[in-house]
């Protein structure tokens, strides 16, 4: 369960979830933002197809669709940097997903905790994080 | 400046930012996640074209590209629910943006603070937030 943000005391059931209600793009994909469930840090954004969504919900292991490899991508399967699903959210238009996760180690392939380690300030790119040394 | 997450003590300059270095999709767009700079809540995801990025950085008012209206969308211009840019981030692949913002009122057109107000739990959709009453 999410611990970072204040929510309504009463959560309201609003019907069964059907993966086909999601709005996938012309390639059959939907963006999924991964957020650290403990501190709210945005870790990465990647893509899911309908089967990725189903597998993520069924296994609790966040599973993307790799557009470059055209295959399922169980996050951390090779690196060990697993994302365990804590809560799964949809946006109002059902065309974007938010996965709250427990992230093992680095989310980024550069070994930084988050992929969003570059800021643009006064026209300059600035690196905010160094690679993790675990 | 971002206050929520622990960063490296030393930020490292890594060159000038050129909007053309971003990877836009075949429609000339890049996804941009808006995150509350104060508490880390993910508020929404929308799209920018290169001119949106330039305008956002120049004006400090987060400016998307509306795919439905095919026009610039200065967030809050009609609703008053303005997003003021606090920090602008790129991901490692330069194909996704993260805007840390001060959000005036509701980010969502349903008047909820965040667009991600629906969770999927045990196969059911659950509303986590009620509309704001400001």
PDB file of C-alpha atoms in Angstrom:
ATOM      1  CA  UNK A   1       0.000   0.000   0.000  1.00  0.00           C
ATOM      2  CA  UNK A   2       1.044   3.523  -0.757  1.00  0.00           C
ATOM      3  CA  UNK A   3       2.352   5.418   2.226  1.00  0.00           C
ATOM      4  CA  UNK A   4       3.576   8.697   0.861  1.00  0.00           C
ATOM      5  CA  UNK A   5       0.505  10.710   0.008  1.00  0.00           C
ATOM      6  CA  UNK A   6      -2.653  11.543   1.860  1.00  0.00           C
ATOM      7  CA  UNK A   7      -5.654   9.806   0.349  1.00  0.00           C
ATOM      8  CA  UNK A   8      -9.358   9.957   0.999  1.00  0.00           C
ATOM      9  CA  UNK A   9     -10.259   7.973   4.072  1.00  0.00           C
ATOM     10  CA  UNK A  10     -12.863   6.076   2.125  1.00  0.00           C
ATOM     11  CA  UNK A  11     -11.762   4.347  -1.020  1.00  0.00           C
ATOM     12  CA  UNK A  12     -14.662   3.784  -3.388  1.00  0.00           C
ATOM     13  CA  UNK A  13     -15.012   0.585  -5.423  1.00  0.00           C
ATOM     14  CA  UNK A  14     -15.842   1.431  -9.026  1.00  0.00           C
ATOM     15  CA  UNK A  15     -16.189  -1.886 -10.840  1.00  0.00           C
ATOM     16  CA  UNK A  16     -14.099  -4.717 -12.151  1.00  0.00           C
ATOM     17  CA  UNK A  17     -10.899  -3.976 -13.995  1.00  0.00           C
ATOM     18  CA  UNK A  18     -10.782  -5.171 -17.582  1.00  0.00           C
ATOM     19  CA  UNK A  19      -7.424  -4.742 -19.270  1.00  0.00           C
ATOM     20  CA  UNK A  20      -9.226  -4.147 -22.544  1.00  0.00           C
ATOM     21  CA  UNK A  21     -10.655  -0.927 -21.126  1.00  0.00           C
ATOM     22  CA  UNK A  22      -7.172   0.573 -21.239  1.00  0.00           C
ATOM     23  CA  UNK A  23      -6.373   2.743 -24.227  1.00  0.00           C
ATOM     24  CA  UNK A  24      -3.375   1.273 -25.985  1.00  0.00           C
ATOM     25  CA  UNK A  25      -1.640   3.197 -28.749  1.00  0.00           C
ATOM     26  CA  UNK A  26      -1.457   2.093 -32.378  1.00  0.00           C
ATOM     27  CA  UNK A  27       1.377  -0.294 -31.462  1.00  0.00           C
ATOM     28  CA  UNK A  28      -0.743  -1.840 -28.699  1.00  0.00           C
ATOM     29  CA  UNK A  29       1.266  -0.173 -25.937  1.00  0.00           C
ATOM     30  CA  UNK A  30       0.571   2.045 -22.939  1.00  0.00           C
ATOM     31  CA  UNK A  31       3.157   4.025 -20.947  1.00  0.00           C
ATOM     32  CA  UNK A  32       3.796   2.952 -17.371  1.00  0.00           C
ATOM     33  CA  UNK A  33       5.519   5.208 -14.850  1.00  0.00           C
ATOM     34  CA  UNK A  34       7.334   3.387 -12.044  1.00  0.00           C
ATOM     35  CA  UNK A  35       7.418   5.260  -8.752  1.00  0.00           C
ATOM     36  CA  UNK A  36       9.199   4.277  -5.548  1.00  0.00           C
ATOM     37  CA  UNK A  37       6.392   3.406  -3.124  1.00  0.00           C
ATOM     38  CA  UNK A  38       8.502   4.371  -0.147  1.00  0.00           C
ATOM     39  CA  UNK A  39       9.697   7.867  -1.004  1.00  0.00           C
ATOM     40  CA  UNK A  40       7.765   8.847  -4.134  1.00  0.00           C
ATOM     41  CA  UNK A  41      10.791   9.118  -6.426  1.00  0.00           C
ATOM     42  CA  UNK A  42       9.921   8.645 -10.096  1.00  0.00           C
ATOM     43  CA  UNK A  43      12.232   5.845 -11.209  1.00  0.00           C
ATOM     44  CA  UNK A  44      11.547   5.260 -14.899  1.00  0.00           C
ATOM     45  CA  UNK A  45       8.934   5.132 -17.620  1.00  0.00           C
ATOM     46  CA  UNK A  46       8.544   2.153 -19.931  1.00  0.00           C
ATOM     47  CA  UNK A  47       5.822   0.519 -21.992  1.00  0.00           C
ATOM     48  CA  UNK A  48       3.377  -2.316 -21.456  1.00  0.00           C
ATOM     49  CA  UNK A  49       1.106  -4.227 -23.749  1.00  0.00           C
ATOM     50  CA  UNK A  50      -2.077  -5.859 -22.492  1.00  0.00           C
ATOM     51  CA  UNK A  51      -0.324  -9.097 -21.611  1.00  0.00           C
ATOM     52  CA  UNK A  52       2.357  -7.168 -19.673  1.00  0.00           C
ATOM     53  CA  UNK A  53      -0.384  -5.581 -17.599  1.00  0.00           C
ATOM     54  CA  UNK A  54      -1.976  -8.960 -16.905  1.00  0.00           C
ATOM     55  CA  UNK A  55       1.362 -10.549 -15.981  1.00  0.00           C
ATOM     56  CA  UNK A  56       2.307  -7.620 -13.728  1.00  0.00           C
ATOM     57  CA  UNK A  57      -0.967  -7.871 -11.829  1.00  0.00           C
ATOM     58  CA  UNK A  58      -0.850 -11.662 -11.599  1.00  0.00           C
ATOM     59  CA  UNK A  59       2.787 -12.056 -10.591  1.00  0.00           C
ATOM     60  CA  UNK A  60       3.459  -8.832  -8.677  1.00  0.00           C
ATOM     61  CA  UNK A  61       6.670  -8.528 -10.704  1.00  0.00           C
ATOM     62  CA  UNK A  62       6.578  -5.481 -12.931  1.00  0.00           C
ATOM     63  CA  UNK A  63       6.758  -6.706 -16.521  1.00  0.00           C
ATOM     64  CA  UNK A  64       7.177  -4.303 -19.413  1.00  0.00           C
ATOM     65  CA  UNK A  65       7.231  -4.800 -23.156  1.00  0.00           C
ATOM     66  CA  UNK A  66      10.634  -4.030 -24.604  1.00  0.00           C
ATOM     67  CA  UNK A  67      10.135  -2.095 -27.819  1.00  0.00           C
ATOM     68  CA  UNK A  68      13.772  -2.591 -28.857  1.00  0.00           C
ATOM     69  CA  UNK A  69      13.801  -6.335 -28.235  1.00  0.00           C
ATOM     70  CA  UNK A  70      10.104  -6.882 -29.024  1.00  0.00           C
ATOM     71  CA  UNK A  71       9.757  -9.168 -26.027  1.00  0.00           C
ATOM     72  CA  UNK A  72       8.510  -9.203 -22.464  1.00  0.00           C
ATOM     73  CA  UNK A  73      10.856  -7.556 -20.027  1.00  0.00           C
ATOM     74  CA  UNK A  74      10.516  -8.754 -16.470  1.00  0.00           C
ATOM     75  CA  UNK A  75      12.304  -5.863 -14.776  1.00  0.00           C
ATOM     76  CA  UNK A  76      15.399  -7.109 -12.966  1.00  0.00           C
ATOM     77  CA  UNK A  77      15.269 -10.616 -14.441  1.00  0.00           C
ATOM     78  CA  UNK A  78      18.864 -10.383 -15.610  1.00  0.00           C
ATOM     79  CA  UNK A  79      20.192  -7.523 -13.434  1.00  0.00           C
ATOM     80  CA  UNK A  80      18.516  -8.496 -10.171  1.00  0.00           C
ATOM     81  CA  UNK A  81      17.074  -4.991  -9.974  1.00  0.00           C
ATOM     82  CA  UNK A  82      13.563  -6.284  -9.492  1.00  0.00           C
ATOM     83  CA  UNK A  83      10.467  -4.135  -9.225  1.00  0.00           C
ATOM     84  CA  UNK A  84       7.868  -5.608  -6.903  1.00  0.00           C
ATOM     85  CA  UNK A  85       4.422  -4.161  -7.421  1.00  0.00           C
ATOM     86  CA  UNK A  86       2.951  -2.335  -4.438  1.00  0.00           C
ATOM     87  CA  UNK A  87      -0.005  -0.596  -6.075  1.00  0.00           C
ATOM     88  CA  UNK A  88      -1.227  -0.311  -9.650  1.00  0.00           C
ATOM     89  CA  UNK A  89      -2.932   2.898 -10.811  1.00  0.00           C
ATOM     90  CA  UNK A  90      -4.676   4.125 -13.958  1.00  0.00           C
ATOM     91  CA  UNK A  91      -5.128   7.719 -14.993  1.00  0.00           C
ATOM     92  CA  UNK A  92      -8.455   9.394 -15.732  1.00  0.00           C
ATOM     93  CA  UNK A  93      -8.228   8.692 -19.464  1.00  0.00           C
ATOM     94  CA  UNK A  94      -7.014   5.125 -18.935  1.00  0.00           C
ATOM     95  CA  UNK A  95      -4.137   5.793 -21.294  1.00  0.00           C
ATOM     96  CA  UNK A  96      -1.307   5.918 -18.759  1.00  0.00           C
ATOM     97  CA  UNK A  97      -0.330   3.645 -15.871  1.00  0.00           C
ATOM     98  CA  UNK A  98       1.443   4.318 -12.588  1.00  0.00           C
ATOM     99  CA  UNK A  99       3.092   1.393 -10.838  1.00  0.00           C
ATOM    100  CA  UNK A 100       4.108   1.980  -7.239  1.00  0.00           C
ATOM    101  CA  UNK A 101       6.973  -0.374  -6.620  1.00  0.00           C
ATOM    102  CA  UNK A 102       9.616  -1.594  -4.297  1.00  0.00           C
ATOM    103  CA  UNK A 103      12.760  -1.167  -6.371  1.00  0.00           C
ATOM    104  CA  UNK A 104      15.724  -3.411  -5.696  1.00  0.00           C
ATOM    105  CA  UNK A 105      18.898  -1.414  -6.369  1.00  0.00           C
ATOM    106  CA  UNK A 106      19.096   0.769  -9.449  1.00  0.00           C
ATOM    107  CA  UNK A 107      16.119   1.255 -11.760  1.00  0.00           C
ATOM    108  CA  UNK A 108      18.297   2.708 -14.523  1.00  0.00           C
ATOM    109  CA  UNK A 109      20.577   0.726 -16.816  1.00  0.00           C
ATOM    110  CA  UNK A 110      23.294   3.284 -15.970  1.00  0.00           C
ATOM    111  CA  UNK A 111      23.114   1.968 -12.376  1.00  0.00           C
ATOM    112  CA  UNK A 112      21.571   5.145 -11.112  1.00  0.00           C
ATOM    113  CA  UNK A 113      18.599   4.804  -8.827  1.00  0.00           C
ATOM    114  CA  UNK A 114      16.340   6.689 -11.270  1.00  0.00           C
ATOM    115  CA  UNK A 115      16.481   7.212 -15.023  1.00  0.00           C
ATOM    116  CA  UNK A 116      15.638  10.894 -14.474  1.00  0.00           C
ATOM    117  CA  UNK A 117      19.073  11.909 -13.254  1.00  0.00           C
ATOM    118  CA  UNK A 118      19.587  14.802 -15.661  1.00  0.00           C
ATOM    119  CA  UNK A 119      18.147  18.245 -14.991  1.00  0.00           C
ATOM    120  CA  UNK A 120      18.091  21.183 -17.369  1.00  0.00           C
ATOM    121  CA  UNK A 121      18.961  24.358 -15.499  1.00  0.00           C
ATOM    122  CA  UNK A 122      19.813  27.671 -17.152  1.00  0.00           C
ATOM    123  CA  UNK A 123      20.168  25.870 -20.478  1.00  0.00           C
ATOM    124  CA  UNK A 124      22.707  23.380 -19.143  1.00  0.00           C
ATOM    125  CA  UNK A 125      22.310  19.661 -18.513  1.00  0.00           C
ATOM    126  CA  UNK A 126      23.233  18.766 -14.964  1.00  0.00           C
ATOM    127  CA  UNK A 127      23.695  15.276 -13.551  1.00  0.00           C
ATOM    128  CA  UNK A 128      21.984  14.951 -10.193  1.00  0.00           C
ATOM    129  CA  UNK A 129      22.863  11.372  -9.298  1.00  0.00           C
ATOM    130  CA  UNK A 130      25.892   9.154  -9.526  1.00  0.00           C
ATOM    131  CA  UNK A 131      25.745   5.421 -10.279  1.00  0.00           C
ATOM    132  CA  UNK A 132      25.012   3.211  -7.295  1.00  0.00           C
ATOM    133  CA  UNK A 133      27.841   1.074  -5.982  1.00  0.00           C
ATOM    134  CA  UNK A 134      25.908  -1.896  -4.613  1.00  0.00           C
TER     135      UNK A 134
ATOM    136  CA  UNK B   1      14.822  23.128  -6.643  1.00  0.00           C
ATOM    137  CA  UNK B   2      13.736  19.647  -5.770  1.00  0.00           C
ATOM    138  CA  UNK B   3      13.398  19.033  -2.064  1.00  0.00           C
ATOM    139  CA  UNK B   4      11.943  15.586  -1.764  1.00  0.00           C
ATOM    140  CA  UNK B   5      14.736  13.182  -2.601  1.00  0.00           C
ATOM    141  CA  UNK B   6      18.321  12.889  -1.525  1.00  0.00           C
ATOM    142  CA  UNK B   7      20.658  13.811  -4.331  1.00  0.00           C
ATOM    143  CA  UNK B   8      24.387  13.678  -4.784  1.00  0.00           C
ATOM    144  CA  UNK B   9      26.078  16.554  -3.015  1.00  0.00           C
ATOM    145  CA  UNK B  10      27.860  17.517  -6.183  1.00  0.00           C
ATOM    146  CA  UNK B  11      25.796  18.089  -9.279  1.00  0.00           C
ATOM    147  CA  UNK B  12      27.847  17.637 -12.407  1.00  0.00           C
ATOM    148  CA  UNK B  13      27.429  19.898 -15.463  1.00  0.00           C
ATOM    149  CA  UNK B  14      27.213  17.782 -18.601  1.00  0.00           C
ATOM    150  CA  UNK B  15      26.847  20.228 -21.488  1.00  0.00           C
ATOM    151  CA  UNK B  16      24.320  22.507 -23.057  1.00  0.00           C
ATOM    152  CA  UNK B  17      20.765  21.329 -23.519  1.00  0.00           C
ATOM    153  CA  UNK B  18      19.555  21.187 -27.096  1.00  0.00           C
ATOM    154  CA  UNK B  19      15.879  20.385 -27.492  1.00  0.00           C
ATOM    155  CA  UNK B  20      16.712  18.576 -30.716  1.00  0.00           C
ATOM    156  CA  UNK B  21      18.661  15.991 -28.730  1.00  0.00           C
ATOM    157  CA  UNK B  22      15.364  14.722 -27.293  1.00  0.00           C
ATOM    158  CA  UNK B  23      13.858  11.691 -28.966  1.00  0.00           C
ATOM    159  CA  UNK B  24      10.413  12.608 -30.188  1.00  0.00           C
ATOM    160  CA  UNK B  25       8.046   9.933 -31.483  1.00  0.00           C
ATOM    161  CA  UNK B  26       6.783   9.704 -35.061  1.00  0.00           C
ATOM    162  CA  UNK B  27       4.200  12.397 -34.253  1.00  0.00           C
ATOM    163  CA  UNK B  28       6.948  14.701 -32.960  1.00  0.00           C
ATOM    164  CA  UNK B  29       5.900  14.225 -29.324  1.00  0.00           C
ATOM    165  CA  UNK B  30       7.553  13.180 -26.062  1.00  0.00           C
ATOM    166  CA  UNK B  31       5.749  12.155 -22.863  1.00  0.00           C
ATOM    167  CA  UNK B  32       6.122  14.461 -19.866  1.00  0.00           C
ATOM    168  CA  UNK B  33       5.315  13.325 -16.326  1.00  0.00           C
ATOM    169  CA  UNK B  34       4.278  16.102 -13.945  1.00  0.00           C
ATOM    170  CA  UNK B  35       5.243  15.513 -10.332  1.00  0.00           C
ATOM    171  CA  UNK B  36       4.409  17.656  -7.319  1.00  0.00           C
ATOM    172  CA  UNK B  37       7.740  19.169  -6.258  1.00  0.00           C
ATOM    173  CA  UNK B  38       6.641  19.431  -2.656  1.00  0.00           C
ATOM    174  CA  UNK B  39       5.422  15.922  -1.859  1.00  0.00           C
ATOM    175  CA  UNK B  40       6.428  13.804  -4.858  1.00  0.00           C
ATOM    176  CA  UNK B  41       2.891  12.918  -5.929  1.00  0.00           C
ATOM    177  CA  UNK B  42       2.647  12.019  -9.622  1.00  0.00           C
ATOM    178  CA  UNK B  43      -0.020  14.367 -10.930  1.00  0.00           C
ATOM    179  CA  UNK B  44      -0.452  13.575 -14.625  1.00  0.00           C
ATOM    180  CA  UNK B  45       1.253  12.606 -17.838  1.00  0.00           C
ATOM    181  CA  UNK B  46       0.791  14.546 -21.061  1.00  0.00           C
ATOM    182  CA  UNK B  47       2.714  15.205 -24.242  1.00  0.00           C
ATOM    183  CA  UNK B  48       5.054  17.913 -25.465  1.00  0.00           C
ATOM    184  CA  UNK B  49       6.468  18.784 -28.851  1.00  0.00           C
ATOM    185  CA  UNK B  50       9.788  20.571 -29.204  1.00  0.00           C
ATOM    186  CA  UNK B  51       8.183  24.009 -29.070  1.00  0.00           C
ATOM    187  CA  UNK B  52       6.284  23.016 -25.889  1.00  0.00           C
ATOM    188  CA  UNK B  53       9.586  22.125 -24.277  1.00  0.00           C
ATOM    189  CA  UNK B  54      11.128  25.439 -25.297  1.00  0.00           C
ATOM    190  CA  UNK B  55       8.116  27.418 -24.086  1.00  0.00           C
ATOM    191  CA  UNK B  56       8.025  25.542 -20.775  1.00  0.00           C
ATOM    192  CA  UNK B  57      11.686  26.273 -20.107  1.00  0.00           C
ATOM    193  CA  UNK B  58      11.442  29.898 -21.215  1.00  0.00           C
ATOM    194  CA  UNK B  59       8.237  30.814 -19.406  1.00  0.00           C
ATOM    195  CA  UNK B  60       8.310  28.507 -16.380  1.00  0.00           C
ATOM    196  CA  UNK B  61       4.662  27.684 -17.149  1.00  0.00           C
ATOM    197  CA  UNK B  62       4.281  24.038 -18.084  1.00  0.00           C
ATOM    198  CA  UNK B  63       3.012  23.927 -21.663  1.00  0.00           C
ATOM    199  CA  UNK B  64       1.913  20.675 -23.273  1.00  0.00           C
ATOM    200  CA  UNK B  65       0.745  19.847 -26.772  1.00  0.00           C
ATOM    201  CA  UNK B  66      -2.883  18.786 -26.816  1.00  0.00           C
ATOM    202  CA  UNK B  67      -3.235  15.822 -29.137  1.00  0.00           C
ATOM    203  CA  UNK B  68      -7.027  16.120 -29.195  1.00  0.00           C
ATOM    204  CA  UNK B  69      -7.075  19.845 -29.948  1.00  0.00           C
ATOM    205  CA  UNK B  70      -3.790  19.870 -31.891  1.00  0.00           C
ATOM    206  CA  UNK B  71      -2.733  23.045 -30.139  1.00  0.00           C
ATOM    207  CA  UNK B  72      -0.506  24.265 -27.333  1.00  0.00           C
ATOM    208  CA  UNK B  73      -1.972  23.710 -23.904  1.00  0.00           C
ATOM    209  CA  UNK B  74      -0.674  26.066 -21.245  1.00  0.00           C
ATOM    210  CA  UNK B  75      -1.743  24.059 -18.232  1.00  0.00           C
ATOM    211  CA  UNK B  76      -4.258  26.022 -16.168  1.00  0.00           C
ATOM    212  CA  UNK B  77      -4.738  28.780 -18.742  1.00  0.00           C
ATOM    213  CA  UNK B  78      -8.516  28.343 -18.668  1.00  0.00           C
ATOM    214  CA  UNK B  79      -8.989  26.499 -15.342  1.00  0.00           C
ATOM    215  CA  UNK B  80      -6.509  28.472 -13.265  1.00  0.00           C
ATOM    216  CA  UNK B  81      -4.879  25.192 -12.277  1.00  0.00           C
ATOM    217  CA  UNK B  82      -1.468  26.387 -13.302  1.00  0.00           C
ATOM    218  CA  UNK B  83       1.698  24.298 -13.183  1.00  0.00           C
ATOM    219  CA  UNK B  84       4.762  26.363 -12.388  1.00  0.00           C
ATOM    220  CA  UNK B  85       7.993  24.646 -13.324  1.00  0.00           C
ATOM    221  CA  UNK B  86      10.358  23.897 -10.435  1.00  0.00           C
ATOM    222  CA  UNK B  87      12.796  21.540 -12.135  1.00  0.00           C
ATOM    223  CA  UNK B  88      12.967  19.943 -15.578  1.00  0.00           C
ATOM    224  CA  UNK B  89      14.437  16.470 -15.986  1.00  0.00           C
ATOM    225  CA  UNK B  90      15.264  14.093 -18.847  1.00  0.00           C
ATOM    226  CA  UNK B  91      15.581  10.355 -18.636  1.00  0.00           C
ATOM    227  CA  UNK B  92      18.644   8.355 -19.650  1.00  0.00           C
ATOM    228  CA  UNK B  93      17.311   7.711 -23.156  1.00  0.00           C
ATOM    229  CA  UNK B  94      16.122  11.297 -23.604  1.00  0.00           C
ATOM    230  CA  UNK B  95      12.715   9.980 -24.640  1.00  0.00           C
ATOM    231  CA  UNK B  96      10.744  10.923 -21.525  1.00  0.00           C
ATOM    232  CA  UNK B  97      10.527  14.111 -19.474  1.00  0.00           C
ATOM    233  CA  UNK B  98       9.809  14.728 -15.804  1.00  0.00           C
ATOM    234  CA  UNK B  99       8.567  18.173 -14.792  1.00  0.00           C
ATOM    235  CA  UNK B 100       8.668  18.935 -11.093  1.00  0.00           C
ATOM    236  CA  UNK B 101       5.980  21.514 -10.553  1.00  0.00           C
ATOM    237  CA  UNK B 102       4.060  23.616  -8.149  1.00  0.00           C
ATOM    238  CA  UNK B 103       0.469  22.651  -8.952  1.00  0.00           C
ATOM    239  CA  UNK B 104      -2.278  25.145  -8.295  1.00  0.00           C
ATOM    240  CA  UNK B 105      -5.409  23.221  -7.284  1.00  0.00           C
ATOM    241  CA  UNK B 106      -6.368  20.090  -9.182  1.00  0.00           C
ATOM    242  CA  UNK B 107      -4.153  18.675 -11.925  1.00  0.00           C
ATOM    243  CA  UNK B 108      -6.952  16.446 -13.248  1.00  0.00           C
ATOM    244  CA  UNK B 109      -9.901  17.621 -15.347  1.00  0.00           C
ATOM    245  CA  UNK B 110     -12.117  15.673 -12.901  1.00  0.00           C
ATOM    246  CA  UNK B 111     -10.978  18.157 -10.233  1.00  0.00           C
ATOM    247  CA  UNK B 112      -8.959  15.556  -8.421  1.00  0.00           C
ATOM    248  CA  UNK B 113      -5.481  16.528  -7.339  1.00  0.00           C
ATOM    249  CA  UNK B 114      -3.931  13.776  -9.502  1.00  0.00           C
ATOM    250  CA  UNK B 115      -5.121  11.971 -12.635  1.00  0.00           C
ATOM    251  CA  UNK B 116      -3.962   8.683 -11.075  1.00  0.00           C
ATOM    252  CA  UNK B 117      -6.848   8.338  -8.658  1.00  0.00           C
ATOM    253  CA  UNK B 118      -7.868   4.812  -9.638  1.00  0.00           C
ATOM    254  CA  UNK B 119      -6.102   1.761  -8.235  1.00  0.00           C
ATOM    255  CA  UNK B 120      -6.576  -1.827  -9.351  1.00  0.00           C
ATOM    256  CA  UNK B 121      -6.713  -4.082  -6.308  1.00  0.00           C
ATOM    257  CA  UNK B 122      -7.830  -7.704  -6.368  1.00  0.00           C
ATOM    258  CA  UNK B 123      -9.224  -7.185  -9.858  1.00  0.00           C
ATOM    259  CA  UNK B 124     -11.378  -4.243  -8.833  1.00  0.00           C
ATOM    260  CA  UNK B 125     -11.020  -0.582  -9.692  1.00  0.00           C
ATOM    261  CA  UNK B 126     -10.934   1.556  -6.571  1.00  0.00           C
ATOM    262  CA  UNK B 127     -11.151   5.341  -6.431  1.00  0.00           C
ATOM    263  CA  UNK B 128      -8.581   6.738  -4.046  1.00  0.00           C
ATOM    264  CA  UNK B 129      -9.354  10.441  -4.238  1.00  0.00           C
ATOM    265  CA  UNK B 130     -12.433  12.605  -4.354  1.00  0.00           C
ATOM    266  CA  UNK B 131     -12.719  15.809  -6.378  1.00  0.00           C
ATOM    267  CA  UNK B 132     -11.257  18.903  -4.710  1.00  0.00           C
ATOM    268  CA  UNK B 133     -13.702  21.514  -3.503  1.00  0.00           C
ATOM    269  CA  UNK B 134     -11.614  24.655  -3.860  1.00  0.00           C
TER     270      UNK B 134
END
